[in-house]
Amino acid sequence: MSKEKESVLEGFKAFLTRGNVIDLAVAVVIGAAFTNVVNSLVKGVINPVVGAFGTKDLDRYTSCLQAPCRRNAAGEVVSGIPIMWGTVLSSTLSFLITAAVVYFLMVLPMAKYLARRARLQAAKEQVEEVLEVSELEVLKEIRDALLAQQRGPGRSAP
């Protein structure tokens, strides 16, 4: 096997063993499962609430661009141009619910956690800086005291 093929395989192995790939795979699987939950919520809760004002199925909300819209027995459009805005509304609601859940359950708590962690780190660095300054002051005082001892009591500093 050539060195180039070995390096490509080693690079691929390093790519797969990095944590990011595993995290991404888990996110995709969780996202797919979460999509089912959101779709069920829209179909089982949101659509019936909207259905209280009209039809139970949002997909049935349409307007006719070129009247009259006629359908056959199978429900297929045979004349006219229907605008199926109910489907868009249903998808928009699914998106908004997904975005809200992701934001409020994942993004917002993580942002608060990271901000708190950054504040603690900044406070820790500030304390370390104060300790370094005070250590420097103490060392200067020790140096001055040693210099004063070497010169004797009656002599002044140059």
PDB file of C-alpha atoms in Angstrom:
ATOM      1  CA  MET A   1       0.000   0.000   0.000  1.00  0.00           C
ATOM      2  CA  SER A   2       1.383   3.428  -0.916  1.00  0.00           C
ATOM      3  CA  LYS A   3       2.061   6.187   1.584  1.00  0.00           C
ATOM      4  CA  GLU A   4      -0.627   8.379   0.044  1.00  0.00           C
ATOM      5  CA  LYS A   5      -3.303   5.711   0.534  1.00  0.00           C
ATOM      6  CA  GLU A   6      -2.097   5.120   4.096  1.00  0.00           C
ATOM      7  CA  SER A   7      -2.278   8.828   4.901  1.00  0.00           C
ATOM      8  CA  VAL A   8      -5.773   9.071   3.388  1.00  0.00           C
ATOM      9  CA  LEU A   9      -6.928   6.093   5.457  1.00  0.00           C
ATOM     10  CA  GLU A  10      -5.260   7.486   8.583  1.00  0.00           C
ATOM     11  CA  GLY A  11      -6.920  10.851   7.958  1.00  0.00           C
ATOM     12  CA  PHE A  12     -10.292   9.170   7.505  1.00  0.00           C
ATOM     13  CA  LYS A  13      -9.770   7.164  10.698  1.00  0.00           C
ATOM     14  CA  ALA A  14      -8.844  10.344  12.589  1.00  0.00           C
ATOM     15  CA  PHE A  15     -11.944  12.044  11.175  1.00  0.00           C
ATOM     16  CA  LEU A  16     -14.213   9.228  12.328  1.00  0.00           C
ATOM     17  CA  THR A  17     -12.709   8.992  15.790  1.00  0.00           C
ATOM     18  CA  ARG A  18     -13.063  12.716  16.446  1.00  0.00           C
ATOM     19  CA  GLY A  19     -15.919  13.542  18.792  1.00  0.00           C
ATOM     20  CA  ASN A  20     -17.579  15.902  16.314  1.00  0.00           C
ATOM     21  CA  VAL A  21     -18.632  13.109  13.950  1.00  0.00           C
ATOM     22  CA  ILE A  22     -20.241  11.111  16.739  1.00  0.00           C
ATOM     23  CA  ASP A  23     -21.992  14.229  18.059  1.00  0.00           C
ATOM     24  CA  LEU A  24     -23.286  15.006  14.579  1.00  0.00           C
ATOM     25  CA  ALA A  25     -24.592  11.473  14.091  1.00  0.00           C
ATOM     26  CA  VAL A  26     -26.394  11.596  17.439  1.00  0.00           C
ATOM     27  CA  ALA A  27     -27.855  15.005  16.552  1.00  0.00           C
ATOM     28  CA  VAL A  28     -29.204  13.707  13.240  1.00  0.00           C
ATOM     29  CA  VAL A  29     -30.853  10.706  14.903  1.00  0.00           C
ATOM     30  CA  ILE A  30     -32.337  12.841  17.689  1.00  0.00           C
ATOM     31  CA  GLY A  31     -33.466  15.418  15.107  1.00  0.00           C
ATOM     32  CA  ALA A  32     -35.267  12.750  13.087  1.00  0.00           C
ATOM     33  CA  ALA A  33     -37.033  11.456  16.191  1.00  0.00           C
ATOM     34  CA  PHE A  34     -37.857  15.012  17.270  1.00  0.00           C
ATOM     35  CA  THR A  35     -39.381  15.741  13.852  1.00  0.00           C
ATOM     36  CA  ASN A  36     -41.879  12.937  14.449  1.00  0.00           C
ATOM     37  CA  VAL A  37     -42.820  14.452  17.812  1.00  0.00           C
ATOM     38  CA  VAL A  38     -43.337  17.900  16.298  1.00  0.00           C
ATOM     39  CA  ASN A  39     -45.357  16.537  13.383  1.00  0.00           C
ATOM     40  CA  SER A  40     -47.541  14.612  15.827  1.00  0.00           C
ATOM     41  CA  LEU A  41     -48.028  17.766  17.892  1.00  0.00           C
ATOM     42  CA  VAL A  42     -49.067  19.756  14.837  1.00  0.00           C
ATOM     43  CA  LYS A  43     -51.413  17.040  13.546  1.00  0.00           C
ATOM     44  CA  GLY A  44     -52.797  16.070  16.967  1.00  0.00           C
ATOM     45  CA  VAL A  45     -53.075  19.431  18.745  1.00  0.00           C
ATOM     46  CA  ILE A  46     -52.550  22.419  16.469  1.00  0.00           C
ATOM     47  CA  ASN A  47     -54.649  21.190  13.544  1.00  0.00           C
ATOM     48  CA  PRO A  48     -57.681  20.402  15.749  1.00  0.00           C
ATOM     49  CA  VAL A  49     -57.429  23.847  17.391  1.00  0.00           C
ATOM     50  CA  VAL A  50     -57.336  25.468  13.962  1.00  0.00           C
ATOM     51  CA  GLY A  51     -60.078  23.022  12.957  1.00  0.00           C
ATOM     52  CA  ALA A  52     -62.335  24.591  15.556  1.00  0.00           C
ATOM     53  CA  PHE A  53     -62.511  27.564  13.181  1.00  0.00           C
ATOM     54  CA  GLY A  54     -62.791  25.526   9.988  1.00  0.00           C
ATOM     55  CA  THR A  55     -61.684  22.153   8.700  1.00  0.00           C
ATOM     56  CA  LYS A  56     -59.683  19.822  10.903  1.00  0.00           C
ATOM     57  CA  ASP A  57     -56.958  19.246   8.324  1.00  0.00           C
ATOM     58  CA  LEU A  58     -54.819  22.292   7.500  1.00  0.00           C
ATOM     59  CA  ASP A  59     -53.865  20.695   4.193  1.00  0.00           C
ATOM     60  CA  ARG A  60     -57.438  21.234   3.003  1.00  0.00           C
ATOM     61  CA  TYR A  61     -57.172  25.043   3.273  1.00  0.00           C
ATOM     62  CA  THR A  62     -56.775  26.214  -0.317  1.00  0.00           C
ATOM     63  CA  SER A  63     -57.603  29.121  -2.531  1.00  0.00           C
ATOM     64  CA  CYS A  64     -58.226  29.034  -6.232  1.00  0.00           C
ATOM     65  CA  LEU A  65     -55.955  31.182  -8.379  1.00  0.00           C
ATOM     66  CA  GLN A  66     -57.832  30.502 -11.563  1.00  0.00           C
ATOM     67  CA  ALA A  67     -61.478  29.858 -10.775  1.00  0.00           C
ATOM     68  CA  PRO A  68     -63.363  27.623 -10.661  1.00  0.00           C
ATOM     69  CA  CYS A  69     -61.350  24.867  -9.001  1.00  0.00           C
ATOM     70  CA  ARG A  70     -63.067  21.540  -9.513  1.00  0.00           C
ATOM     71  CA  ARG A  71     -62.027  18.191  -8.122  1.00  0.00           C
ATOM     72  CA  ASN A  72     -62.934  14.693  -9.189  1.00  0.00           C
ATOM     73  CA  ALA A  73     -64.105  11.923  -6.845  1.00  0.00           C
ATOM     74  CA  ALA A  74     -60.496  11.036  -5.956  1.00  0.00           C
ATOM     75  CA  GLY A  75     -59.839  14.612  -4.815  1.00  0.00           C
ATOM     76  CA  GLU A  76     -57.578  15.506  -7.742  1.00  0.00           C
ATOM     77  CA  VAL A  77     -57.900  18.967  -9.280  1.00  0.00           C
ATOM     78  CA  VAL A  78     -59.384  18.755 -12.771  1.00  0.00           C
ATOM     79  CA  SER A  79     -59.788  22.480 -13.479  1.00  0.00           C
ATOM     80  CA  GLY A  80     -58.418  25.692 -11.993  1.00  0.00           C
ATOM     81  CA  ILE A  81     -55.148  26.383 -10.178  1.00  0.00           C
ATOM     82  CA  PRO A  82     -55.348  25.740  -6.438  1.00  0.00           C
ATOM     83  CA  ILE A  83     -53.034  27.535  -3.978  1.00  0.00           C
ATOM     84  CA  MET A  84     -52.527  25.146  -1.073  1.00  0.00           C
ATOM     85  CA  TRP A  85     -51.718  27.636   1.671  1.00  0.00           C
ATOM     86  CA  GLY A  86     -52.862  25.274   4.434  1.00  0.00           C
ATOM     87  CA  THR A  87     -49.892  22.997   3.743  1.00  0.00           C
ATOM     88  CA  VAL A  88     -47.544  25.987   3.996  1.00  0.00           C
ATOM     89  CA  LEU A  89     -49.204  27.051   7.255  1.00  0.00           C
ATOM     90  CA  SER A  90     -48.829  23.538   8.691  1.00  0.00           C
ATOM     91  CA  SER A  91     -45.142  23.390   7.724  1.00  0.00           C
ATOM     92  CA  THR A  92     -44.563  26.881   9.126  1.00  0.00           C
ATOM     93  CA  LEU A  93     -46.151  25.894  12.436  1.00  0.00           C
ATOM     94  CA  SER A  94     -43.977  22.767  12.550  1.00  0.00           C
ATOM     95  CA  PHE A  95     -40.893  24.882  11.924  1.00  0.00           C
ATOM     96  CA  LEU A  96     -41.810  27.471  14.571  1.00  0.00           C
ATOM     97  CA  ILE A  97     -42.520  24.803  17.187  1.00  0.00           C
ATOM     98  CA  THR A  98     -39.233  23.048  16.410  1.00  0.00           C
ATOM     99  CA  ALA A  99     -37.297  26.314  16.516  1.00  0.00           C
ATOM    100  CA  ALA A 100     -38.913  27.339  19.818  1.00  0.00           C
ATOM    101  CA  VAL A 101     -38.171  24.009  21.472  1.00  0.00           C
ATOM    102  CA  VAL A 102     -34.570  23.999  20.243  1.00  0.00           C
ATOM    103  CA  TYR A 103     -34.066  27.608  21.372  1.00  0.00           C
ATOM    104  CA  PHE A 104     -35.704  27.372  24.794  1.00  0.00           C
ATOM    105  CA  LEU A 105     -34.517  23.880  25.719  1.00  0.00           C
ATOM    106  CA  MET A 106     -31.035  23.861  24.170  1.00  0.00           C
ATOM    107  CA  VAL A 107     -29.673  27.195  22.950  1.00  0.00           C
ATOM    108  CA  LEU A 108     -30.810  29.460  25.794  1.00  0.00           C
ATOM    109  CA  PRO A 109     -29.671  27.181  28.658  1.00  0.00           C
ATOM    110  CA  MET A 110     -26.317  26.596  26.926  1.00  0.00           C
ATOM    111  CA  ALA A 111     -25.822  30.337  26.399  1.00  0.00           C
ATOM    112  CA  LYS A 112     -26.563  30.999  30.077  1.00  0.00           C
ATOM    113  CA  TYR A 113     -24.187  28.225  31.120  1.00  0.00           C
ATOM    114  CA  LEU A 114     -21.392  29.533  28.888  1.00  0.00           C
ATOM    115  CA  ALA A 115     -21.922  33.119  30.115  1.00  0.00           C
ATOM    116  CA  ARG A 116     -21.769  31.987  33.740  1.00  0.00           C
ATOM    117  CA  ARG A 117     -18.648  29.976  32.998  1.00  0.00           C
ATOM    118  CA  ALA A 118     -17.031  32.986  31.279  1.00  0.00           C
ATOM    119  CA  ARG A 119     -17.855  35.216  34.294  1.00  0.00           C
ATOM    120  CA  LEU A 120     -16.306  32.692  36.671  1.00  0.00           C
ATOM    121  CA  GLN A 121     -13.218  32.412  34.471  1.00  0.00           C
ATOM    122  CA  ALA A 122     -12.906  36.215  34.305  1.00  0.00           C
ATOM    123  CA  ALA A 123     -13.256  36.480  38.078  1.00  0.00           C
ATOM    124  CA  LYS A 124     -10.629  33.780  38.522  1.00  0.00           C
ATOM    125  CA  GLU A 125      -8.234  35.593  36.173  1.00  0.00           C
ATOM    126  CA  GLN A 126      -8.859  38.868  38.014  1.00  0.00           C
ATOM    127  CA  VAL A 127      -8.041  37.223  41.354  1.00  0.00           C
ATOM    128  CA  GLU A 128      -4.872  35.737  39.861  1.00  0.00           C
ATOM    129  CA  GLU A 129      -3.900  39.175  38.523  1.00  0.00           C
ATOM    130  CA  VAL A 130      -4.461  40.764  41.931  1.00  0.00           C
ATOM    131  CA  LEU A 131      -2.357  38.018  43.534  1.00  0.00           C
ATOM    132  CA  GLU A 132       0.423  38.604  41.008  1.00  0.00           C
ATOM    133  CA  VAL A 133       0.368  42.368  41.673  1.00  0.00           C
ATOM    134  CA  SER A 134       0.374  41.867  45.442  1.00  0.00           C
ATOM    135  CA  GLU A 135       3.205  39.316  45.156  1.00  0.00           C
ATOM    136  CA  LEU A 136       5.164  41.843  43.118  1.00  0.00           C
ATOM    137  CA  GLU A 137       4.563  44.523  45.755  1.00  0.00           C
ATOM    138  CA  VAL A 138       5.683  42.179  48.541  1.00  0.00           C
ATOM    139  CA  LEU A 139       8.815  41.263  46.600  1.00  0.00           C
ATOM    140  CA  LYS A 140       9.617  44.959  46.080  1.00  0.00           C
ATOM    141  CA  GLU A 141       9.204  45.601  49.804  1.00  0.00           C
ATOM    142  CA  ILE A 142      11.514  42.680  50.633  1.00  0.00           C
ATOM    143  CA  ARG A 143      14.091  43.981  48.135  1.00  0.00           C
ATOM    144  CA  ASP A 144      13.939  47.482  49.631  1.00  0.00           C
ATOM    145  CA  ALA A 145      14.274  46.094  53.168  1.00  0.00           C
ATOM    146  CA  LEU A 146      17.304  44.002  52.167  1.00  0.00           C
ATOM    147  CA  LEU A 147      18.923  46.990  50.463  1.00  0.00           C
ATOM    148  CA  ALA A 148      18.282  49.117  53.550  1.00  0.00           C
ATOM    149  CA  GLN A 149      19.931  46.446  55.754  1.00  0.00           C
ATOM    150  CA  GLN A 150      22.989  46.293  53.515  1.00  0.00           C
ATOM    151  CA  ARG A 151      23.494  50.072  53.576  1.00  0.00           C
ATOM    152  CA  GLY A 152      23.131  50.353  57.298  1.00  0.00           C
ATOM    153  CA  PRO A 153      20.866  52.569  59.396  1.00  0.00           C
ATOM    154  CA  GLY A 154      22.458  55.957  58.669  1.00  0.00           C
ATOM    155  CA  ARG A 155      22.883  55.675  54.912  1.00  0.00           C
ATOM    156  CA  SER A 156      20.249  56.628  52.367  1.00  0.00           C
ATOM    157  CA  ALA A 157      19.440  55.023  49.046  1.00  0.00           C
ATOM    158  CA  PRO A 158      21.320  56.293  45.959  1.00  0.00           C
TER     159      PRO A 158
END
